[in-house]
Amino acid sequence: MQKFIITGGNRLNGEIELQGSKNSALPIMAAAFLAKGKCTLESCPNLTDVYSAARILNSLGSKCSITGNRAEIDSTVVSGSKISETLMREMRSSIMFMGAILGRMGECTFSVPGGCELGPRPIDMHLAALSKMGAEITDINGEITCRMPKGRGRGAKISLSFPSVGATENIILCAVLAEGETVINNAAREPEICDMCHFLRRCGARIKGDGESHIVVEGVESLHGCEYRIMPDRIAGATYLAMTAAAGGAMILKNACIAEMEPFISVLEQTGCFICAADNRIYLRRGGRLKAIRDRIRTMPHPGFPTDAQAVLMAALITADGTSVFEENIFDCRYRHTDALIKMGADIQVMGKAAVIRGVKRLHGADVEATDLRGGAAMAVAAVGAEGITRISCISHIDRGYENFEDVITSLGGKIRRE
Ligand code: UD1
């Protein structure tokens, strides 16, 4: 089991190039299963979750190879419609493949993804929508099979009870090759959904309204390959900005998606950091001590404050002057990182959905265990700004979402090594 050893207390300075988005790359890789042709994806991040997606594609008969940040996926000839239990367990996002496999093959078998570190992750909305599109669904001892009796799904009007990112993506993936028109009401508006739709349109799909809560997909007979560049990762960007805010110093984030990061940046600015964003670059400088955020920080579906950035911002606010309050509205178990932060000297009180952070003057290093992807990253944010040495174990969680994490931090002048 590898660890990150971080010696805190150094200000960060320098420029970094933002990696491609994990949450875009995964659904786009699933979408490439729909195209009868070769897709080339640029800016594909080197992450364990991306390799898991490549393994799923290859297990289904697609040819997927990754060289550097380029993924080549050829799904001209595909053979499988079942995702093995082992691959399902490797990555919860493998549920993303359900809509694509069903759309291409008319049938799909997979095991129920269990709960994960964020608590139970039900897929009821995904299944209800696919059933509206004509899928017959059977569940035998946790092995779920969805089958389109006519081989092809049919368009449907679907209203989601909550704007689920994964359900919206799965519906679109199933709808692009379905017969007729599919309408999604109360669709999720996350930028990564738009990125997947841009990719699908390049392949010949007809989709309108992505980025809004009313999406219309008109099914087509087939899709072809294309070349596509994956959007930058707004959550990795938020993490490095939060880290510089926590440690002090100045940084430039290059290849940044400014508009998509706005819900995060507008909150971070309230800490007193100087932030200037233009031409795909974000400059951040922290002078004195951070200020606490006065208004409750409520995680909401996009364009609200992103749940994925809650933990990393919290890590920066631990040493801010005053009290900040978070309200986590998306996931039930998203405060699991707080015990580790408390061990490092933070004053955090969790009460149901709320977490109250009373700013302390300084943090100290400690031995902590990453609990989940963003929670683990939050521990690193706190550690870079803390006095002394922090050892973070279970870093496989962090490797799921951050490309060359230690190299990026080192290039900013942080002291971190993998052991
Ligand atoms: C995606 C992101 C994840 C992010 C989340 C919210 C990827 C790979 N992951 O996850 O990083 O934190 O969006 O922005 O893109 N729910 C149900 N039933 C369903 C589906 C969802 O009850 O059928 C609930 C979930 O338990 C959760 C909430 O809806 O409480 C939001 O989930 P959802 O938007 O679906 O998140 P994911 O797509 O899993």
Short mmCIF file of C-alpha atoms and ligand atoms in Angstrom, two decimals:
data_model
loop_
_atom_site.label_atom_id
_atom_site.label_comp_id
_atom_site.label_asym_id
_atom_site.label_seq_id
_atom_site.Cartn_x
_atom_site.Cartn_y
_atom_site.Cartn_z
CA MET A 1 0.00 0.00 0.00
CA GLN A 2 1.55 3.27 -1.10
CA LYS A 3 1.58 6.46 0.94
CA PHE A 4 2.14 10.14 0.32
CA ILE A 5 4.63 11.72 2.71
CA ILE A 6 4.06 15.45 2.80
CA THR A 7 6.23 17.96 4.63
CA GLY A 8 4.10 21.05 5.07
CA GLY A 9 4.83 24.69 5.64
CA ASN A 10 6.14 25.75 2.21
CA ARG A 11 4.37 28.40 0.22
CA LEU A 12 3.41 27.29 -3.28
CA ASN A 13 4.53 29.19 -6.35
CA GLY A 14 4.44 28.48 -10.04
CA GLU A 15 2.33 27.46 -13.01
CA ILE A 16 0.61 24.18 -13.70
CA GLU A 17 -1.32 22.79 -16.64
CA LEU A 18 -4.72 21.41 -15.71
CA GLN A 19 -5.33 17.74 -16.56
CA GLY A 20 -8.24 16.46 -18.65
CA SER A 21 -11.47 15.79 -16.79
CA LYS A 22 -12.03 12.35 -15.26
CA ASN A 23 -15.79 12.83 -15.12
CA SER A 24 -15.82 13.70 -18.83
CA ALA A 25 -13.38 11.04 -19.95
CA LEU A 26 -15.37 8.17 -18.40
CA PRO A 27 -18.76 8.83 -20.05
CA ILE A 28 -17.03 9.78 -23.32
CA MET A 29 -15.19 6.44 -23.31
CA ALA A 30 -18.56 4.74 -22.78
CA ALA A 31 -20.01 6.87 -25.62
CA ALA A 32 -17.21 5.68 -27.93
CA PHE A 33 -18.73 2.19 -27.65
CA LEU A 34 -21.66 3.52 -29.70
CA ALA A 35 -19.56 4.65 -32.68
CA LYS A 36 -18.86 2.30 -35.57
CA GLY A 37 -15.42 3.72 -36.21
CA LYS A 38 -12.26 4.94 -34.57
CA CYS A 39 -12.41 7.64 -31.89
CA THR A 40 -9.28 9.47 -30.80
CA LEU A 41 -9.49 11.25 -27.46
CA GLU A 42 -6.87 13.85 -26.62
CA SER A 43 -6.21 15.15 -23.12
CA CYS A 44 -7.36 11.85 -21.66
CA PRO A 45 -6.07 11.81 -18.05
CA ASN A 46 -3.83 8.95 -16.92
CA LEU A 47 -5.90 7.67 -14.01
CA THR A 48 -6.77 4.26 -12.63
CA ASP A 49 -10.48 4.86 -13.37
CA VAL A 50 -9.64 5.58 -17.03
CA TYR A 51 -7.68 2.32 -17.24
CA SER A 52 -10.70 0.50 -15.75
CA ALA A 53 -12.91 2.02 -18.47
CA ALA A 54 -10.38 0.85 -21.09
CA ARG A 55 -10.54 -2.68 -19.64
CA ILE A 56 -14.34 -2.63 -19.84
CA LEU A 57 -14.21 -1.53 -23.51
CA ASN A 58 -11.70 -4.26 -24.38
CA SER A 59 -13.80 -6.87 -22.56
CA LEU A 60 -16.73 -5.88 -24.82
CA GLY A 61 -14.72 -6.39 -28.02
CA SER A 62 -13.76 -2.74 -28.65
CA LYS A 63 -10.10 -2.01 -29.19
CA CYS A 64 -8.96 0.60 -26.69
CA SER A 65 -5.37 1.65 -26.18
CA ILE A 66 -3.94 4.58 -24.25
CA THR A 67 -0.63 6.22 -25.10
CA GLY A 68 0.31 9.21 -22.99
CA ASN A 69 -2.80 11.39 -22.94
CA ARG A 70 -4.26 9.96 -26.13
CA ALA A 71 -6.87 7.20 -26.05
CA GLU A 72 -7.77 5.38 -29.24
CA ILE A 73 -11.01 3.46 -29.22
CA ASP A 74 -12.22 1.45 -32.17
CA SER A 75 -15.71 0.01 -31.68
CA THR A 76 -16.33 -0.83 -35.35
CA VAL A 77 -16.75 -4.47 -34.34
CA VAL A 78 -17.96 -5.26 -30.83
CA SER A 79 -18.95 -8.57 -29.35
CA GLY A 80 -19.99 -8.35 -25.70
CA SER A 81 -22.89 -6.94 -23.73
CA LYS A 82 -21.91 -8.03 -20.23
CA ILE A 83 -19.68 -6.25 -17.73
CA SER A 84 -18.07 -8.74 -15.35
CA GLU A 85 -18.57 -8.36 -11.62
CA THR A 86 -14.83 -7.75 -11.15
CA LEU A 87 -14.87 -4.81 -13.57
CA MET A 88 -18.09 -3.44 -12.04
CA ARG A 89 -16.44 -3.54 -8.63
CA GLU A 90 -13.26 -1.82 -9.86
CA MET A 91 -15.10 1.37 -10.61
CA ARG A 92 -18.57 2.47 -9.65
CA SER A 93 -18.78 4.69 -12.71
CA SER A 94 -18.88 1.52 -14.83
CA ILE A 95 -22.65 2.00 -14.51
CA MET A 96 -22.03 4.63 -17.20
CA PHE A 97 -21.60 1.85 -19.74
CA MET A 98 -25.12 0.54 -19.19
CA GLY A 99 -26.85 3.07 -21.49
CA ALA A 100 -24.16 2.75 -24.18
CA ILE A 101 -24.17 -1.06 -24.25
CA LEU A 102 -27.95 -1.17 -24.30
CA GLY A 103 -28.05 1.45 -27.07
CA ARG A 104 -25.57 -0.43 -29.26
CA MET A 105 -26.38 -4.07 -28.48
CA GLY A 106 -30.04 -3.94 -27.44
CA GLU A 107 -29.07 -5.80 -24.29
CA CYS A 108 -26.82 -5.33 -21.29
CA THR A 109 -25.93 -7.41 -18.22
CA PHE A 110 -24.08 -6.17 -15.15
CA SER A 111 -24.01 -6.62 -11.41
CA VAL A 112 -25.46 -4.03 -9.06
CA PRO A 113 -22.77 -1.57 -8.06
CA GLY A 114 -22.59 -1.75 -4.29
CA GLY A 115 -22.50 1.23 -1.99
CA CYS A 116 -19.28 3.17 -2.11
CA GLU A 117 -17.30 5.40 0.17
CA LEU A 118 -19.90 8.16 -0.29
CA GLY A 119 -22.72 5.96 1.01
CA PRO A 120 -25.43 4.09 -0.88
CA ARG A 121 -25.42 4.89 -4.62
CA PRO A 122 -28.80 3.71 -5.91
CA ILE A 123 -29.47 3.39 -9.66
CA ASP A 124 -33.27 3.44 -9.47
CA MET A 125 -33.53 6.56 -11.68
CA HIS A 126 -31.28 5.00 -14.33
CA LEU A 127 -33.36 1.82 -14.46
CA ALA A 128 -36.75 3.57 -14.41
CA ALA A 129 -35.69 5.73 -17.36
CA LEU A 130 -34.34 2.82 -19.40
CA SER A 131 -37.52 0.90 -18.72
CA LYS A 132 -39.52 3.87 -20.10
CA MET A 133 -37.41 3.56 -23.23
CA GLY A 134 -38.61 -0.01 -23.63
CA ALA A 135 -36.04 -2.03 -21.67
CA GLU A 136 -37.23 -5.17 -19.91
CA ILE A 137 -35.27 -5.45 -16.72
CA THR A 138 -34.61 -8.59 -14.69
CA ASP A 139 -32.62 -8.87 -11.49
CA ILE A 140 -31.40 -12.35 -10.57
CA ASN A 141 -29.37 -12.36 -7.37
CA GLY A 142 -27.92 -8.93 -8.07
CA GLU A 143 -27.17 -9.63 -11.74
CA ILE A 144 -29.24 -7.16 -13.74
CA THR A 145 -30.14 -7.70 -17.38
CA CYS A 146 -31.76 -4.97 -19.49
CA ARG A 147 -33.10 -6.08 -22.86
CA MET A 148 -34.80 -4.15 -25.64
CA PRO A 149 -37.34 -6.68 -27.00
CA LYS A 150 -37.18 -5.10 -30.47
CA GLY A 151 -33.39 -4.81 -30.37
CA ARG A 152 -33.60 -1.01 -30.30
CA GLY A 153 -34.83 1.36 -27.63
CA ARG A 154 -37.64 3.80 -28.31
CA GLY A 155 -37.77 7.48 -27.51
CA ALA A 156 -39.62 8.50 -24.35
CA LYS A 157 -40.46 11.49 -22.15
CA ILE A 158 -38.54 11.18 -18.92
CA SER A 159 -38.80 13.46 -15.89
CA LEU A 160 -36.09 12.94 -13.31
CA SER A 161 -37.05 13.42 -9.66
CA PHE A 162 -33.51 14.77 -9.07
CA PRO A 163 -31.02 15.99 -11.69
CA SER A 164 -28.73 12.96 -11.44
CA VAL A 165 -25.55 13.30 -13.49
CA GLY A 166 -25.16 9.57 -14.14
CA ALA A 167 -28.85 9.01 -14.98
CA THR A 168 -28.84 11.96 -17.42
CA GLU A 169 -25.72 10.55 -19.12
CA ASN A 170 -27.10 7.02 -19.30
CA ILE A 171 -30.39 8.18 -20.81
CA ILE A 172 -28.56 10.21 -23.48
CA LEU A 173 -26.25 7.28 -24.24
CA CYS A 174 -29.22 4.98 -24.73
CA ALA A 175 -31.27 7.58 -26.64
CA VAL A 176 -28.78 8.55 -29.37
CA LEU A 177 -29.36 5.27 -31.26
CA ALA A 178 -32.98 4.75 -30.15
CA GLU A 179 -35.99 5.04 -32.41
CA GLY A 180 -37.60 8.50 -32.20
CA GLU A 181 -37.23 11.36 -29.79
CA THR A 182 -36.27 11.25 -26.12
CA VAL A 183 -36.99 14.22 -23.87
CA ILE A 184 -35.35 14.57 -20.45
CA ASN A 185 -36.90 17.00 -17.99
CA ASN A 186 -35.02 18.12 -14.89
CA ALA A 187 -31.80 16.89 -16.52
CA ALA A 188 -28.49 17.51 -14.77
CA ARG A 189 -26.58 20.49 -16.20
CA GLU A 190 -23.00 19.55 -15.29
CA PRO A 191 -20.37 20.69 -17.83
CA GLU A 192 -19.14 17.11 -18.23
CA ILE A 193 -22.56 16.16 -19.64
CA CYS A 194 -22.17 18.93 -22.24
CA ASP A 195 -18.69 17.61 -23.04
CA MET A 196 -20.09 14.11 -23.65
CA CYS A 197 -22.83 15.62 -25.85
CA HIS A 198 -20.26 17.65 -27.86
CA PHE A 199 -18.39 14.40 -28.46
CA LEU A 200 -21.55 12.51 -29.45
CA ARG A 201 -22.56 15.29 -31.86
CA ARG A 202 -19.12 15.00 -33.51
CA CYS A 203 -19.96 11.32 -34.00
CA GLY A 204 -23.25 12.21 -35.71
CA ALA A 205 -25.70 12.24 -32.77
CA ARG A 206 -28.60 14.72 -32.61
CA ILE A 207 -28.83 16.26 -29.15
CA LYS A 208 -30.16 19.66 -28.10
CA GLY A 209 -30.43 21.42 -24.78
CA ASP A 210 -27.45 19.94 -22.90
CA GLY A 211 -26.38 22.39 -20.22
CA GLU A 212 -30.06 23.15 -19.63
CA SER A 213 -32.59 21.13 -17.71
CA HIS A 214 -34.58 20.16 -20.82
CA ILE A 215 -32.64 17.91 -23.21
CA VAL A 216 -33.98 16.52 -26.47
CA VAL A 217 -32.29 13.61 -28.25
CA GLU A 218 -33.38 12.52 -31.68
CA GLY A 219 -32.25 8.94 -32.35
CA VAL A 220 -30.11 8.24 -35.43
CA GLU A 221 -29.32 4.96 -37.22
CA SER A 222 -25.61 4.89 -36.49
CA LEU A 223 -22.66 6.92 -35.24
CA HIS A 224 -19.18 7.26 -36.69
CA GLY A 225 -15.78 7.89 -35.09
CA CYS A 226 -14.19 11.30 -34.50
CA GLU A 227 -11.30 13.10 -32.88
CA TYR A 228 -12.06 14.92 -29.67
CA ARG A 229 -10.26 16.82 -26.88
CA ILE A 230 -11.60 16.21 -23.39
CA MET A 231 -12.37 19.30 -21.31
CA PRO A 232 -10.15 20.32 -18.36
CA ASP A 233 -10.89 18.91 -14.91
CA ARG A 234 -12.64 21.62 -12.89
CA ILE A 235 -12.38 19.62 -9.66
CA ALA A 236 -8.64 18.96 -9.99
CA GLY A 237 -8.35 22.70 -10.72
CA ALA A 238 -10.33 23.54 -7.59
CA THR A 239 -8.05 21.25 -5.58
CA TYR A 240 -4.80 22.96 -6.63
CA LEU A 241 -6.30 26.44 -6.11
CA ALA A 242 -7.50 25.39 -2.63
CA MET A 243 -4.03 24.01 -1.90
CA THR A 244 -2.32 27.32 -2.74
CA ALA A 245 -4.96 29.16 -0.72
CA ALA A 246 -4.18 26.86 2.23
CA ALA A 247 -0.40 27.03 1.94
CA GLY A 248 0.00 30.64 0.82
CA GLY A 249 1.85 31.80 -2.29
CA ALA A 250 0.75 32.42 -5.87
CA MET A 251 -0.05 30.13 -8.76
CA ILE A 252 -1.30 30.14 -12.32
CA LEU A 253 -3.62 27.38 -13.46
CA LYS A 254 -3.27 26.98 -17.22
CA ASN A 255 -5.77 25.19 -19.49
CA ALA A 256 -8.49 26.12 -16.99
CA CYS A 257 -12.22 26.06 -17.79
CA ILE A 258 -13.05 29.40 -16.21
CA ALA A 259 -16.83 29.51 -16.81
CA GLU A 260 -17.28 25.97 -15.51
CA MET A 261 -15.18 26.73 -12.41
CA GLU A 262 -17.06 29.94 -11.59
CA PRO A 263 -19.30 28.40 -8.87
CA PHE A 264 -16.11 27.38 -7.01
CA ILE A 265 -14.05 30.50 -7.76
CA SER A 266 -16.78 32.89 -6.59
CA VAL A 267 -16.78 31.20 -3.17
CA LEU A 268 -12.98 30.91 -2.91
CA GLU A 269 -12.67 34.63 -3.65
CA GLN A 270 -14.59 35.37 -0.45
CA THR A 271 -11.62 34.06 1.56
CA GLY A 272 -9.70 37.18 0.54
CA CYS A 273 -7.49 35.47 -2.06
CA PHE A 274 -6.79 37.63 -5.10
CA ILE A 275 -8.06 35.73 -8.13
CA CYS A 276 -7.89 36.85 -11.74
CA ALA A 277 -9.24 34.66 -14.54
CA ALA A 278 -8.85 35.28 -18.27
CA ASP A 279 -7.79 33.42 -21.44
CA ASN A 280 -8.08 29.94 -19.95
CA ARG A 281 -5.80 30.91 -17.06
CA ILE A 282 -6.57 31.45 -13.42
CA TYR A 283 -4.14 33.38 -11.25
CA LEU A 284 -4.47 33.05 -7.46
CA ARG A 285 -2.47 34.83 -4.79
CA ARG A 286 -2.91 34.53 -1.07
CA GLY A 287 -1.45 37.28 1.03
CA GLY A 288 -2.49 37.22 4.69
CA ARG A 289 -4.61 34.76 6.63
CA LEU A 290 -7.71 33.47 4.83
CA LYS A 291 -11.09 34.80 5.93
CA ALA A 292 -13.91 32.40 6.80
CA ILE A 293 -16.86 32.29 4.38
CA ARG A 294 -19.79 34.16 5.87
CA ASP A 295 -22.67 32.46 4.01
CA ARG A 296 -23.41 28.76 4.33
CA ILE A 297 -21.67 26.84 1.53
CA ARG A 298 -24.40 24.62 0.13
CA THR A 299 -23.47 21.87 -2.28
CA MET A 300 -25.95 21.78 -5.14
CA PRO A 301 -26.25 20.40 -8.66
CA HIS A 302 -24.42 22.55 -11.23
CA PRO A 303 -24.32 25.58 -11.42
CA GLY A 304 -24.41 25.40 -7.62
CA PHE A 305 -21.32 24.80 -5.50
CA PRO A 306 -19.96 21.35 -6.49
CA THR A 307 -20.09 18.55 -3.93
CA ASP A 308 -16.77 17.30 -5.32
CA ALA A 309 -15.07 20.53 -4.20
CA GLN A 310 -16.56 20.55 -0.68
CA ALA A 311 -13.74 18.62 1.00
CA VAL A 312 -10.84 20.52 -0.60
CA LEU A 313 -12.33 23.92 0.20
CA MET A 314 -13.00 22.76 3.76
CA ALA A 315 -9.31 21.83 4.09
CA ALA A 316 -8.34 25.41 3.17
CA LEU A 317 -10.92 26.98 5.52
CA ILE A 318 -9.64 25.10 8.60
CA THR A 319 -7.04 27.80 9.21
CA ALA A 320 -9.22 30.72 8.10
CA ASP A 321 -10.11 33.52 10.49
CA GLY A 322 -13.67 32.86 11.73
CA THR A 323 -16.31 30.19 11.30
CA SER A 324 -17.46 28.64 8.00
CA VAL A 325 -20.43 26.30 7.59
CA PHE A 326 -20.96 23.69 4.88
CA GLU A 327 -24.24 22.02 3.99
CA GLU A 328 -23.83 18.81 1.98
CA ASN A 329 -26.97 18.21 -0.04
CA ILE A 330 -25.88 15.65 -2.63
CA PHE A 331 -24.34 12.70 -0.78
CA ASP A 332 -25.12 11.31 2.69
CA CYS A 333 -21.61 10.25 3.69
CA ARG A 334 -19.44 13.03 2.40
CA TYR A 335 -17.80 14.17 5.61
CA ARG A 336 -15.63 11.12 6.17
CA HIS A 337 -12.47 13.18 5.69
CA THR A 338 -13.22 15.32 8.76
CA ASP A 339 -11.77 12.84 11.30
CA ALA A 340 -8.39 13.02 9.58
CA LEU A 341 -8.52 16.82 9.46
CA ILE A 342 -9.42 16.91 13.17
CA LYS A 343 -6.41 14.67 13.85
CA MET A 344 -4.31 17.37 12.17
CA GLY A 345 -5.68 19.97 14.59
CA ALA A 346 -8.86 21.18 12.85
CA ASP A 347 -11.94 22.26 14.81
CA ILE A 348 -14.82 20.69 12.88
CA GLN A 349 -18.22 19.68 14.13
CA VAL A 350 -20.46 17.59 11.89
CA MET A 351 -24.20 17.71 12.56
CA GLY A 352 -26.14 15.77 9.95
CA LYS A 353 -25.86 17.63 6.67
CA ALA A 354 -23.95 20.51 8.22
CA ALA A 355 -20.27 20.83 9.10
CA VAL A 356 -19.12 23.78 11.19
CA ILE A 357 -15.46 24.77 10.78
CA ARG A 358 -14.04 27.09 13.40
CA GLY A 359 -10.77 28.46 12.09
CA VAL A 360 -7.61 27.51 14.01
CA LYS A 361 -4.26 29.29 13.74
CA ARG A 362 -2.27 26.32 12.50
CA LEU A 363 -2.41 22.62 11.66
CA HIS A 364 0.17 19.94 12.42
CA GLY A 365 1.14 16.84 10.47
CA ALA A 366 -0.39 13.44 11.35
CA ASP A 367 -0.75 9.88 10.05
CA VAL A 368 -4.07 9.74 8.22
CA GLU A 369 -5.91 7.46 5.82
CA ALA A 370 -7.60 8.64 2.61
CA THR A 371 -11.28 7.77 2.89
CA ASP A 372 -12.37 8.57 -0.67
CA LEU A 373 -11.05 10.44 -3.72
CA ARG A 374 -11.85 14.05 -2.80
CA GLY A 375 -11.55 13.42 0.94
CA GLY A 376 -8.01 12.10 0.34
CA ALA A 377 -7.17 15.16 -1.75
CA ALA A 378 -8.47 17.38 1.08
CA MET A 379 -6.00 15.73 3.46
CA ALA A 380 -3.19 16.60 1.03
CA VAL A 381 -4.44 20.22 0.81
CA ALA A 382 -4.38 20.49 4.61
CA ALA A 383 -1.00 18.72 4.83
CA VAL A 384 0.76 21.09 2.43
CA GLY A 385 -0.27 24.01 4.64
CA ALA A 386 0.38 22.22 7.97
CA GLU A 387 3.50 22.26 10.13
CA GLY A 388 5.46 19.02 10.06
CA ILE A 389 5.02 15.71 8.30
CA THR A 390 1.75 14.09 7.22
CA ARG A 391 1.61 10.52 5.99
CA ILE A 392 -1.49 9.73 3.92
CA SER A 393 -2.20 6.05 3.37
CA CYS A 394 -4.74 4.40 1.01
CA ILE A 395 -3.74 6.81 -1.74
CA SER A 396 -5.26 4.56 -4.42
CA HIS A 397 -8.34 6.71 -3.78
CA ILE A 398 -6.39 9.83 -4.82
CA ASP A 399 -4.89 8.09 -7.88
CA ARG A 400 -8.43 7.57 -9.20
CA GLY A 401 -8.75 11.27 -9.92
CA TYR A 402 -5.43 13.14 -9.96
CA GLU A 403 -2.86 12.71 -12.70
CA ASN A 404 0.76 12.89 -11.46
CA PHE A 405 -0.48 14.35 -8.17
CA GLU A 406 2.92 14.46 -6.48
CA ASP A 407 4.68 15.87 -9.59
CA VAL A 408 2.17 18.71 -9.89
CA ILE A 409 2.55 19.63 -6.20
CA THR A 410 6.34 19.34 -6.39
CA SER A 411 6.41 21.65 -9.41
CA LEU A 412 4.66 24.27 -7.26
CA GLY A 413 7.36 23.91 -4.59
CA GLY A 414 5.43 21.57 -2.26
CA LYS A 415 7.32 18.76 -0.51
CA ILE A 416 5.62 15.47 -1.28
CA ARG A 417 6.83 12.00 -2.15
CA ARG A 418 5.27 8.64 -2.78
CA GLU A 419 6.54 5.70 -0.72
C1 UD1 B 1 -21.38 12.18 -10.59
C2 UD1 B 1 -19.89 12.36 -10.51
C3 UD1 B 1 -19.47 12.60 -9.06
C4 UD1 B 1 -20.24 13.78 -8.48
C5 UD1 B 1 -21.75 13.60 -8.68
C6 UD1 B 1 -22.57 14.82 -8.27
C7 UD1 B 1 -18.99 11.03 -12.32
C8 UD1 B 1 -18.23 9.83 -12.72
N1 UD1 B 1 -19.24 11.17 -10.99
O1 UD1 B 1 -21.72 11.02 -9.82
O2 UD1 B 1 -18.08 12.90 -9.04
O3 UD1 B 1 -19.98 13.88 -7.10
O4 UD1 B 1 -22.03 13.34 -10.07
O5 UD1 B 1 -22.12 15.95 -8.94
O6 UD1 B 1 -19.35 11.86 -13.13
N2 UD1 B 1 -29.25 9.03 -6.96
C9 UD1 B 1 -30.35 8.23 -6.68
N3 UD1 B 1 -30.79 7.35 -7.64
C10 UD1 B 1 -30.21 7.24 -8.86
C11 UD1 B 1 -29.08 8.08 -9.15
C12 UD1 B 1 -28.62 8.96 -8.17
O7 UD1 B 1 -30.92 8.29 -5.59
O8 UD1 B 1 -30.66 6.44 -9.68
C13 UD1 B 1 -28.75 9.97 -5.92
C14 UD1 B 1 -27.35 9.62 -5.45
O9 UD1 B 1 -27.35 8.64 -4.45
C15 UD1 B 1 -26.83 10.96 -4.95
C16 UD1 B 1 -27.50 11.95 -5.91
O10 UD1 B 1 -28.60 11.26 -6.49
O11 UD1 B 1 -27.28 11.19 -3.65
C17 UD1 B 1 -26.59 12.50 -6.96
O12 UD1 B 1 -26.05 11.45 -7.72
P1 UD1 B 1 -25.61 11.60 -9.24
O13 UD1 B 1 -25.81 12.99 -9.71
O14 UD1 B 1 -26.26 10.49 -9.99
O15 UD1 B 1 -24.04 11.34 -9.13
P2 UD1 B 1 -23.17 10.35 -9.97
O16 UD1 B 1 -23.57 10.39 -11.40
O17 UD1 B 1 -23.10 9.03 -9.30
#
